[in-house]
Short mmCIF file of C-alpha atoms in Angstrom, two decimals:
data_model
loop_
_atom_site.label_atom_id
_atom_site.label_comp_id
_atom_site.label_asym_id
_atom_site.label_seq_id
_atom_site.Cartn_x
_atom_site.Cartn_y
_atom_site.Cartn_z
CA MET D 1 136.29 108.05 114.96
CA THR D 2 132.96 109.27 113.86
CA THR D 3 132.07 108.88 116.81
CA ILE D 4 128.07 108.18 117.98
CA SER D 5 126.31 110.61 120.36
CA GLU D 6 122.87 109.60 120.31
CA VAL D 7 120.79 106.68 119.64
CA GLU D 8 116.99 108.11 119.12
CA PRO D 9 113.15 105.95 119.18
CA TYR D 10 110.68 108.28 117.19
CA ILE D 11 107.02 106.83 116.83
CA VAL D 12 105.29 108.95 113.88
CA TYR D 13 101.10 108.97 113.78
CA LYS D 14 99.22 111.19 112.23
CA PRO D 15 95.27 111.15 113.70
CA GLY D 16 92.63 109.92 111.19
CA GLU D 17 95.08 108.98 108.32
CA GLU D 18 95.56 105.79 109.44
CA GLY D 19 97.51 102.60 106.99
CA SER D 20 95.88 99.88 105.70
CA ALA D 21 95.90 98.21 108.44
CA PRO D 22 96.40 98.41 112.48
CA TRP D 23 99.86 98.13 112.19
CA ALA D 24 100.79 99.98 109.63
CA SER D 25 99.29 103.12 111.51
CA TYR D 26 102.38 103.71 113.03
CA VAL D 27 105.51 104.63 111.85
CA MET D 28 108.59 104.00 113.86
CA LEU D 29 112.07 105.52 113.29
CA VAL D 30 116.01 105.41 114.49
CA LYS D 31 118.19 108.50 114.52
CA VAL D 32 121.32 108.12 115.09
CA ILE D 33 123.31 111.31 115.94
CA THR D 34 126.97 111.43 115.61
CA LYS D 35 129.21 113.81 117.95
CA ASP D 36 129.97 116.01 114.90
CA GLY D 37 126.97 116.33 114.17
CA ARG D 38 125.63 113.99 111.21
CA VAL D 39 122.77 112.39 110.60
CA GLY D 40 121.04 109.05 109.67
CA TRP D 41 117.52 107.02 109.68
CA GLY D 42 116.77 104.12 109.98
CA GLU D 43 113.02 102.44 110.48
CA THR D 44 112.11 99.07 111.78
CA LEU D 45 108.75 96.80 112.19
CA SER D 46 105.91 99.32 112.94
CA SER D 47 103.47 96.02 115.11
CA ILE D 48 101.71 96.01 117.86
CA ARG D 49 105.47 95.51 119.52
CA VAL D 50 105.83 99.73 118.80
CA ASN D 51 106.12 100.23 121.92
CA ALA D 52 108.27 97.74 123.01
CA VAL D 53 110.56 98.45 120.11
CA ALA D 54 111.16 101.92 121.07
CA GLN D 55 111.96 101.56 124.37
CA MET D 56 114.66 98.47 123.68
CA VAL D 57 115.63 101.34 121.52
CA LYS D 58 116.64 103.30 124.21
CA VAL D 59 118.30 99.89 126.24
CA LEU D 60 120.01 100.29 123.10
CA ALA D 61 121.52 103.88 123.19
CA SER D 62 123.13 103.50 126.39
CA VAL D 63 124.70 100.77 124.52
CA MET D 64 125.99 102.49 121.46
CA ARG D 65 126.77 106.23 122.71
CA GLY D 66 130.60 106.39 122.11
CA ARG D 67 131.41 103.57 119.22
CA ASP D 68 132.31 103.94 116.18
CA VAL D 69 129.13 104.34 113.66
CA PHE D 70 131.79 102.85 110.70
CA ASN D 71 132.21 99.81 112.79
CA LEU D 72 129.43 98.43 111.50
CA GLU D 73 129.99 94.81 112.85
CA GLY D 74 131.99 95.29 115.91
CA ASN D 75 128.78 97.29 116.88
CA ARG D 76 126.59 94.59 116.43
CA LEU D 77 128.54 91.98 118.62
CA GLU D 78 128.87 94.06 121.29
CA TRP D 79 124.90 93.94 121.23
CA TYR D 80 125.28 90.56 120.72
CA ARG D 81 127.41 90.57 124.07
CA GLN D 82 125.17 92.54 125.89
CA ASP D 83 121.12 91.64 125.37
CA PHE D 84 121.11 87.39 126.00
CA ASN D 85 117.77 87.20 124.15
CA MET D 86 119.32 89.10 120.74
CA PRO D 87 118.96 86.52 118.08
CA ILE D 88 115.79 84.99 119.02
CA SER D 89 114.06 88.32 120.22
CA LEU D 90 111.99 90.19 117.64
CA GLU D 91 112.53 94.19 119.85
CA SER D 92 115.77 92.97 119.45
CA THR D 93 116.73 92.52 116.56
CA ALA D 94 114.06 95.26 115.25
CA ALA D 95 116.12 98.28 117.11
CA TYR D 96 119.57 97.14 116.04
CA SER D 97 118.58 96.71 112.57
CA ALA D 98 117.08 100.82 112.55
CA PHE D 99 119.96 101.68 114.39
CA ASP D 100 121.72 99.74 111.39
CA ILE D 101 119.63 101.34 108.74
CA ALA D 102 120.85 104.48 109.85
CA SER D 103 124.69 104.07 110.55
CA TRP D 104 124.54 102.90 106.85
CA ASP D 105 122.78 106.14 105.98
CA ILE D 106 125.48 108.86 107.96
CA ILE D 107 128.23 106.34 106.31
CA GLY D 108 127.13 106.98 102.47
CA LYS D 109 126.69 110.44 103.53
CA GLU D 110 129.99 110.98 104.76
CA LEU D 111 131.32 108.76 101.90
CA GLY D 112 129.20 110.76 99.33
CA ALA D 113 128.09 107.48 97.83
CA PRO D 114 124.63 105.81 98.34
CA VAL D 115 124.65 102.63 99.85
CA HIS D 116 124.23 100.42 96.69
CA LYS D 117 128.05 101.62 95.94
CA LEU D 118 129.08 100.10 98.89
CA LEU D 119 127.59 96.84 98.79
CA GLY D 120 128.98 96.59 95.52
CA GLY D 121 127.86 98.50 92.89
CA LEU D 122 124.90 99.07 90.87
CA THR D 123 122.95 94.98 89.34
CA ARG D 124 120.66 96.74 87.61
CA ASP D 125 119.16 100.47 88.58
CA ARG D 126 115.48 100.15 88.74
CA ILE D 127 113.66 97.98 90.98
CA ARG D 128 110.46 95.37 90.00
CA VAL D 129 107.92 95.77 92.47
CA TYR D 130 105.12 94.14 93.78
CA ALA D 131 101.81 95.77 94.97
CA ASN D 132 100.65 95.55 98.40
CA GLY D 133 97.67 96.71 100.48
CA TRP D 134 95.43 97.69 97.13
CA TYR D 135 93.02 95.66 97.87
CA GLU D 136 91.52 96.96 100.93
CA GLY D 137 87.74 96.63 101.17
CA ALA D 138 87.59 93.98 99.25
CA ARG D 139 85.37 90.61 100.24
CA LYS D 140 83.45 89.67 97.25
CA PRO D 141 85.62 88.42 93.97
CA GLU D 142 84.27 91.25 92.34
CA ASP D 143 85.70 93.84 94.73
CA PHE D 144 88.92 92.31 94.05
CA ALA D 145 88.81 92.42 90.50
CA GLU D 146 87.97 96.32 89.81
CA LYS D 147 90.99 96.52 92.96
CA ALA D 148 93.42 94.54 90.59
CA ARG D 149 92.34 95.87 87.51
CA GLU D 150 92.84 99.70 89.12
CA THR D 151 96.34 98.47 90.33
CA THR D 152 97.56 97.02 87.26
CA ARG D 153 96.39 100.51 85.48
CA ARG D 154 98.89 101.82 87.60
CA GLY D 155 101.34 100.15 85.56
CA TYR D 156 101.78 97.07 88.15
CA THR D 157 103.11 94.03 86.83
CA ALA D 158 103.03 91.69 90.15
CA LEU D 159 99.94 91.74 92.43
CA LYS D 160 100.06 90.18 96.14
CA PHE D 161 96.51 89.85 98.30
CA ASP D 162 94.88 87.93 101.20
CA PRO D 163 92.06 85.92 99.97
CA PHE D 164 91.27 84.11 103.15
CA GLY D 165 89.12 86.49 105.10
CA GLN D 166 88.79 85.11 109.25
CA TYR D 167 89.92 81.83 108.49
CA PHE D 168 92.60 81.09 110.74
CA ASP D 169 94.16 77.79 111.66
CA THR D 170 91.66 75.57 109.86
CA ILE D 171 89.80 76.77 106.71
CA ASP D 172 86.18 74.65 105.25
CA ALA D 173 84.85 73.90 101.82
CA VAL D 174 83.04 76.98 101.51
CA GLY D 175 86.37 79.22 102.57
CA ILE D 176 88.46 77.26 99.67
CA ARG D 177 85.44 78.24 97.23
CA GLU D 178 85.35 81.77 98.29
CA ALA D 179 88.98 82.29 98.18
CA THR D 180 89.43 80.06 94.81
CA GLU D 181 86.47 82.59 93.79
CA ARG D 182 88.54 85.84 94.35
CA VAL D 183 91.83 84.57 93.19
CA ARG D 184 89.98 83.44 90.38
CA ALA D 185 88.18 87.03 89.20
CA VAL D 186 92.04 88.82 89.86
CA ARG D 187 93.15 86.29 87.47
CA GLU D 188 90.67 87.12 84.79
CA ALA D 189 91.03 91.10 85.45
CA VAL D 190 94.99 90.58 84.54
CA GLY D 191 95.16 88.00 82.30
CA ASP D 192 98.42 85.85 82.18
CA SER D 193 101.16 88.46 81.85
CA VAL D 194 100.69 89.73 85.26
CA ASP D 195 102.40 87.92 88.58
CA ILE D 196 99.42 87.10 91.22
CA LEU D 197 101.40 86.11 94.77
CA ILE D 198 98.75 84.74 97.30
CA GLU D 199 99.83 85.49 100.96
CA ALA D 200 98.21 82.86 103.68
CA HIS D 201 100.12 84.96 106.58
CA GLY D 202 101.38 81.87 108.24
CA ARG D 203 97.77 81.14 109.10
CA PHE D 204 96.30 77.68 108.78
CA ASN D 205 97.94 74.06 110.09
CA ALA D 206 99.70 72.35 107.69
CA GLU D 207 96.68 69.86 106.48
CA SER D 208 93.86 73.03 105.51
CA ALA D 209 97.60 75.26 103.85
CA ILE D 210 97.14 72.01 100.79
CA ARG D 211 93.56 71.44 100.21
CA VAL D 212 93.97 75.59 99.52
CA ALA D 213 97.33 75.29 97.75
CA LEU D 214 95.32 72.72 95.86
CA ALA D 215 92.18 74.82 94.71
CA LEU D 216 94.40 77.44 93.33
CA GLU D 217 97.34 75.78 91.28
CA ASP D 218 95.31 76.59 88.32
CA TYR D 219 95.73 79.96 88.62
CA ASN D 220 99.56 79.45 88.35
CA PRO D 221 100.41 82.02 90.98
CA LEU D 222 104.17 83.24 91.48
CA PHE D 223 104.27 81.82 94.57
CA ILE D 224 102.26 81.61 97.98
CA GLU D 225 103.54 83.02 101.41
CA GLU D 226 103.53 81.77 104.77
CA PRO D 227 101.67 79.12 104.31
CA VAL D 228 101.86 77.08 107.27
CA HIS D 229 102.27 78.27 110.49
CA PRO D 230 105.89 79.56 110.81
CA GLU D 231 107.22 77.75 113.84
CA ASP D 232 105.45 74.16 111.79
CA ILE D 233 108.90 72.91 110.16
CA GLU D 234 106.93 69.52 109.77
CA GLY D 235 103.93 70.80 108.56
CA LEU D 236 105.83 73.03 106.03
CA LEU D 237 107.76 70.21 104.73
CA ARG D 238 104.23 68.29 104.04
CA PHE D 239 103.19 70.91 102.15
CA LYS D 240 105.82 71.48 99.95
CA ALA D 241 105.70 67.32 99.03
CA SER D 242 101.49 67.46 97.80
CA THR D 243 102.27 70.72 95.98
CA ARG D 244 103.26 72.61 92.55
CA ILE D 245 102.82 76.44 93.44
CA ARG D 246 106.24 77.95 95.35
CA VAL D 247 106.33 78.86 99.13
CA ALA D 248 107.84 82.44 99.95
CA LEU D 249 108.78 82.94 103.27
CA GLY D 250 111.02 84.43 105.15
CA GLU D 251 109.76 87.96 107.65
CA ARG D 252 109.85 86.20 111.18
CA ILE D 253 112.95 84.38 110.47
CA ILE D 254 115.54 86.82 111.98
CA ASN D 255 118.89 85.18 112.27
CA LYS D 256 120.88 83.39 110.17
CA GLY D 257 121.05 80.26 112.07
CA HIS D 258 117.28 79.74 111.51
CA LEU D 259 117.60 80.69 107.59
CA LEU D 260 120.05 78.40 106.98
CA GLN D 261 117.42 75.69 108.25
CA TYR D 262 114.85 76.48 106.24
CA LEU D 263 117.27 76.53 102.44
CA LYS D 264 118.57 73.10 103.73
CA LEU D 265 115.56 71.52 103.65
CA GLY D 266 115.15 72.84 100.54
CA LEU D 267 111.36 75.06 101.97
CA VAL D 268 112.49 78.34 100.46
CA ASP D 269 111.93 78.50 96.96
CA TYR D 270 111.62 83.01 97.17
CA LEU D 271 113.43 84.67 100.48
CA GLN D 272 111.29 87.33 102.35
CA THR D 273 113.94 88.49 104.68
CA ASP D 274 113.01 92.11 106.14
CA LEU D 275 115.79 94.47 106.90
CA GLY D 276 113.88 96.34 109.35
CA ARG D 277 114.17 92.56 111.25
CA PHE D 278 116.97 90.52 110.45
CA GLY D 279 119.65 93.13 111.31
CA GLY D 280 119.21 96.07 108.89
CA LEU D 281 121.76 96.42 105.49
CA THR D 282 124.37 94.45 107.21
CA GLU D 283 123.28 90.65 108.62
CA ALA D 284 119.65 91.24 104.69
CA ARG D 285 122.91 91.49 103.12
CA LYS D 286 124.14 88.32 104.49
CA ALA D 287 121.18 86.50 103.80
CA SER D 288 120.78 87.17 100.30
CA ALA D 289 124.50 85.96 99.85
CA VAL D 290 123.80 82.15 102.30
CA ALA D 291 120.44 82.48 99.95
CA GLU D 292 122.26 82.87 97.17
CA ALA D 293 124.35 79.84 97.90
CA PHE D 294 121.34 77.29 97.52
CA SER D 295 120.22 79.42 94.38
CA VAL D 296 117.09 81.03 95.99
CA PRO D 297 116.47 84.49 94.22
CA MET D 298 115.36 87.01 96.75
CA ALA D 299 112.46 88.96 97.63
CA PHE D 300 112.74 91.03 100.42
CA HIS D 301 109.72 91.56 102.53
CA ASN D 302 108.79 95.76 103.73
CA ALA D 303 105.53 96.09 104.67
CA ASN D 304 106.50 99.26 106.39
CA GLY D 305 107.22 103.43 105.52
CA PRO D 306 109.52 104.98 103.12
CA ILE D 307 113.01 104.94 105.34
CA LEU D 308 113.12 101.08 104.78
CA HIS D 309 111.59 100.94 101.33
CA SER D 310 114.30 103.07 100.76
CA ALA D 311 116.96 101.43 102.16
CA THR D 312 115.49 97.88 100.80
CA LEU D 313 115.89 99.54 97.99
CA GLN D 314 119.71 100.07 98.18
CA LEU D 315 119.53 96.32 98.93
CA ASP D 316 117.53 95.12 95.51
CA ALA D 317 120.03 97.08 93.53
CA ALA D 318 123.16 95.59 94.92
CA VAL D 319 122.37 92.07 95.17
CA PRO D 320 122.49 89.62 92.05
CA ASN D 321 120.01 87.11 93.08
CA PHE D 322 116.97 90.04 93.52
CA ALA D 323 113.32 89.11 91.98
CA VAL D 324 110.97 90.93 93.48
CA GLN D 325 109.88 94.05 96.24
CA GLU D 326 106.68 94.23 97.63
CA SER D 327 105.87 97.89 97.46
CA PHE D 328 102.94 100.07 99.74
CA TYR D 329 103.95 103.41 98.50
CA ASP D 330 101.22 104.17 96.31
CA TYR D 331 98.50 102.56 99.45
CA TRP D 332 100.21 104.30 102.31
CA PRO D 333 97.54 107.76 103.32
CA GLN D 334 99.85 110.74 101.63
CA TRP D 335 101.43 111.37 105.11
CA LYS D 336 103.53 108.35 105.40
CA ARG D 337 104.91 109.42 101.56
CA ASN D 338 105.40 112.47 102.64
CA LEU D 339 108.07 111.81 105.57
CA ILE D 340 110.87 112.29 102.89
CA SER D 341 111.13 114.64 99.96
CA ASP D 342 112.06 112.14 97.22
CA PRO D 343 108.86 110.86 95.38
CA ILE D 344 109.09 107.01 94.49
CA PRO D 345 107.03 106.64 91.78
CA VAL D 346 105.95 103.41 90.55
CA GLU D 347 106.60 102.73 86.54
CA ASN D 348 105.99 100.31 84.50
CA GLY D 349 106.24 98.25 87.15
CA TYR D 350 109.59 99.51 87.89
CA VAL D 351 111.18 102.11 90.41
CA LYS D 352 114.27 103.54 89.44
CA VAL D 353 117.17 103.52 92.49
CA PRO D 354 117.89 106.41 94.27
CA THR D 355 121.02 108.19 93.97
CA LYS D 356 122.09 110.57 97.04
CA PRO D 357 124.49 109.83 99.51
CA GLY D 358 123.48 107.02 102.36
CA LEU D 359 120.27 105.88 102.08
CA GLY D 360 119.11 108.26 98.70
CA VAL D 361 116.87 109.82 100.03
CA ASP D 362 116.29 113.19 102.16
CA VAL D 363 114.67 112.54 105.43
CA ASN D 364 111.29 115.24 106.09
CA GLU D 365 113.23 115.84 109.48
CA LYS D 366 110.58 118.59 110.78
CA LEU D 367 107.30 116.70 109.48
CA ILE D 368 108.71 113.77 112.21
CA GLU D 369 108.85 116.00 114.67
CA GLU D 370 105.42 117.02 113.88
CA LEU D 371 103.69 114.21 113.82
CA LYS D 372 106.23 112.05 116.11
CA VAL D 373 104.05 110.48 119.47
CA SER D 374 105.52 109.19 123.05
CA GLU D 375 103.20 106.03 122.55
CA ALA D 376 101.46 104.35 120.20
CA GLU D 377 97.67 103.01 121.05
CA VAL D 378 97.08 100.35 118.94
CA ILE D 379 93.52 99.00 118.94
CA THR D 380 93.19 95.92 117.96
CA LYS D 381 89.24 95.93 117.96
CA GLY D 382 88.39 92.20 117.83
CA GLY D 383 89.93 92.12 114.17
CA LEU D 384 93.15 90.90 112.93
CA SER D 385 95.48 93.34 113.51
CA TRP D 386 97.37 91.96 110.25
CA ALA D 387 94.84 91.96 107.69
CA VAL D 388 94.50 94.64 105.14
CA LYS D 389 91.53 96.60 106.38
CA GLY D 390 88.17 95.75 105.42
CA THR D 391 89.04 92.24 104.11
CA VAL D 392 88.26 90.21 107.08
CA GLY D 393 84.52 90.18 108.39
CA GLY D 394 81.63 87.29 107.31
CA SER D 395 81.34 85.13 104.66
CA SER D 396 80.96 87.53 101.31
#
């Protein structure tokens, strides 16, 4: 038995080199150590809840010490048994997700295989990605257009962006006009051969989301992400009945039961399960299988750092219903990329699947120790903590 001796949370931060949003300034890692000295790394969300997740990891550690790291299903079941709120608690599922990813990292290293081989092998050896974070500071349509051209020159064939500025819940005619002008500018800048993906961040009521969608249909977005508030099932049903634009969602779904309801109601065209929230590689693989039964392709969510990115690429490589992968890679501060020793460059819109044992990359533990902080100081300063930096303010 490969016995777990420790599960440690690491909040990583470099002052003066923040990310593209307040939540992106930190990286939330989990290190799993076995009694025979094996080490695995996982990662989870780094939102304004980062301190709460770190505390939950410490509780999880008390449950997992002495258990077999190979016992993936049993370990999850034990955490489910111990934490009464686990299936509906983001902090709980996030903490466990990072632990599960780290467990897979250890298992792959011990067996001498990258995780994708243990998940069924390659269905593809390179992963199509779409850029996110590329539009930092963009307000005017011409800002979006120029940054879009720069991004496609890097080789990206798909771009996701939020054109809605400060609007939340409702949007007026001025806001719709501004958003439409930004989307039009991007479409004209990149042409029809590049996919554009619209991020709504679950901010609108149904009436506003429908008005937005009708204004943007002519620009043929691949999808709109979370067009209505995430709890508004009735609003999403109205939205689906009112527009041709496909819907992507899933980052805020954290258990299989809730996921099944969205799929049965036909509310999802692209599923965006997040490995760092849904239960790690173990549960995210199940999510993709359930989606496959409904002919729904996977576009896994990942707005976080390189360890979660590497884990997600391993799953992208294995699942048959993969479509496209979110990537902030080129828009992280350099220190985030340096957390792993292996570059994951985008070439002609694709990244190669990492092939080293475990998650496929070597983790820079020395840098992690240097940048580790005991607690995050997340300050939103009156803005939107989830918005890309410099995109929220007055009208353009």
